[in-house]
Coordinates of C-alpha atoms in Angstrom, one line a residue:
M1 CA -7.2 35.7 -19.5
N2 CA -6.7 39.1 -21.1
A3 CA -3.4 40.9 -21.1
A4 CA -4.5 43.6 -18.6
L5 CA -5.5 41.0 -16.1
V6 CA -2.3 39.1 -16.5
Q7 CA -0.4 42.3 -15.8
V8 CA -2.4 43.2 -12.7
N9 CA -1.9 39.7 -11.3
A10 CA 1.9 39.9 -12.0
Y11 CA 2.0 43.3 -10.2
R12 CA 0.1 41.9 -7.2
K13 CA 2.4 38.9 -7.0
N14 CA 5.5 41.1 -7.2
Q15 CA 4.0 43.4 -4.5
F16 CA 3.5 40.3 -2.3
Y17 CA 7.0 38.8 -2.8
T18 CA 8.8 42.1 -2.3
A19 CA 6.9 43.4 0.7
D20 CA 8.5 43.8 4.1
R21 CA 7.0 42.0 7.1
G22 CA 4.9 45.0 8.2
T23 CA 3.4 45.4 4.8
L24 CA 2.6 41.7 4.6
L25 CA 0.9 41.8 8.0
L26 CA -1.2 44.7 6.9
M27 CA -2.1 42.9 3.7
L28 CA -3.3 39.9 5.8
F29 CA -5.5 42.2 7.8
N30 CA -6.9 44.0 4.7
G31 CA -7.6 40.6 3.1
A32 CA -9.4 39.3 6.2
I33 CA -11.5 42.4 6.5
N34 CA -12.4 42.4 2.9
F35 CA -13.3 38.7 2.9
L36 CA -15.4 39.0 6.1
R37 CA -17.3 41.9 4.5
Q38 CA -18.0 39.7 1.5
A39 CA -19.1 36.8 3.7
K40 CA -21.5 39.1 5.5
E41 CA -22.9 40.3 2.1
H42 CA -23.4 36.7 1.0
L43 CA -25.1 35.9 4.3
I44 CA -27.5 38.8 3.9
N45 CA -28.2 37.7 0.3
G46 CA -28.9 34.1 1.5
E47 CA -25.9 32.8 -0.5
M48 CA -24.7 30.3 2.1
A49 CA -22.1 28.4 0.0
E50 CA -20.4 31.7 -0.9
K51 CA -20.6 32.8 2.8
G52 CA -18.8 29.7 3.8
T53 CA -16.1 30.1 1.2
Y54 CA -15.3 33.6 2.5
I55 CA -15.5 32.7 6.1
A56 CA -13.0 29.9 5.4
K57 CA -10.6 32.5 3.9
V58 CA -10.9 34.7 6.9
H59 CA -10.3 31.7 9.2
A60 CA -7.2 30.8 7.2
I61 CA -5.8 34.3 7.5
I62 CA -6.4 34.5 11.2
S63 CA -4.8 31.1 11.7
E64 CA -1.8 32.4 9.8
L65 CA -1.7 35.5 12.1
V66 CA -1.6 33.1 15.1
S67 CA 1.3 31.1 13.5
T68 CA 3.4 34.3 13.0
L69 CA 3.3 35.3 16.7
D70 CA 6.8 35.6 18.1
F71 CA 6.7 34.7 21.7
N72 CA 10.4 35.3 22.1
A73 CA 10.2 38.9 20.9
G74 CA 7.4 39.8 23.4
E75 CA 5.6 37.1 25.2
E76 CA 3.0 39.3 26.9
I77 CA 1.8 41.0 23.7
A78 CA 2.0 37.7 21.8
R79 CA -0.2 36.0 24.4
K80 CA -2.7 38.8 24.3
L81 CA -2.8 38.7 20.5
E82 CA -3.1 35.0 20.6
G83 CA -6.2 35.3 22.9
L84 CA -7.8 37.9 20.6
Y85 CA -7.1 35.7 17.5
Y86 CA -8.6 32.6 19.1
F87 CA -11.6 34.6 20.3
A88 CA -12.1 35.9 16.7
L89 CA -11.9 32.4 15.4
D90 CA -14.5 31.2 17.9
R91 CA -16.8 34.1 17.0
L92 CA -16.2 33.4 13.3
M93 CA -17.3 29.8 13.8
A94 CA -20.4 31.0 15.7
A95 CA -21.2 33.3 12.8
H96 CA -20.8 30.5 10.3
L97 CA -22.7 27.8 12.2
G98 CA -25.5 30.1 13.3
N99 CA -25.7 32.2 10.1
D100 CA -25.5 35.2 12.4
I101 CA -24.2 38.7 11.5
K102 CA -23.5 39.8 15.1
P103 CA -20.4 37.6 15.6
M104 CA -19.2 38.7 12.1
D105 CA -19.4 42.3 13.2
E106 CA -17.5 41.5 16.4
V107 CA -14.7 39.9 14.4
L108 CA -14.7 42.8 11.9
S109 CA -14.3 45.3 14.8
I110 CA -11.4 43.3 16.2
L111 CA -9.7 43.0 12.9
E112 CA -10.2 46.7 12.1
T113 CA -8.9 47.8 15.5
L114 CA -5.8 45.5 15.2
R115 CA -5.1 46.7 11.6
E116 CA -5.2 50.3 12.8
A117 CA -2.8 49.5 15.6
W118 CA -0.4 47.7 13.3
E119 CA -0.6 50.6 10.8
G120 CA 0.6 52.9 13.5
A121 CA 3.3 50.5 14.6
V122 CA 4.6 49.9 11.1
A123 CA 4.6 53.7 10.4
T124 CA 6.6 54.3 13.6
A125 CA 9.1 51.6 12.8
R126 CA 9.6 53.0 9.3
R127 CA 10.1 56.5 10.6
E128 CA 12.7 55.2 13.1
G129 CA 14.4 53.1 10.4
L130 CA 13.4 49.8 12.0
A131 CA 11.5 48.5 9.1

């Protein structure tokens, strides 16, 4: 591995370990969106093994999002998010098993909408000194 790549990886690792909860959440959404776009490209190109690899990464991230829900802090919103996440996981599986782009686009839309909402919430929390 060249020195520049080692430095980039060290920077990314440091960014991850020093990020606040809101930033980590946004990093998860950005990763899921990026991986889903890559899965879609691999499906379009007929690269099924690669498609499966990236869908598995998206699945892992959404599963992590489910596991971070705090029902004590806000049960109603946590339940709604849980439902959306499970719906996204279901559509992701349909996309994978059916080699279908439409469910991928549905999941992409959900993830982008949620990321946008979280970006606003994180920005508000920072402005108000809550983050």
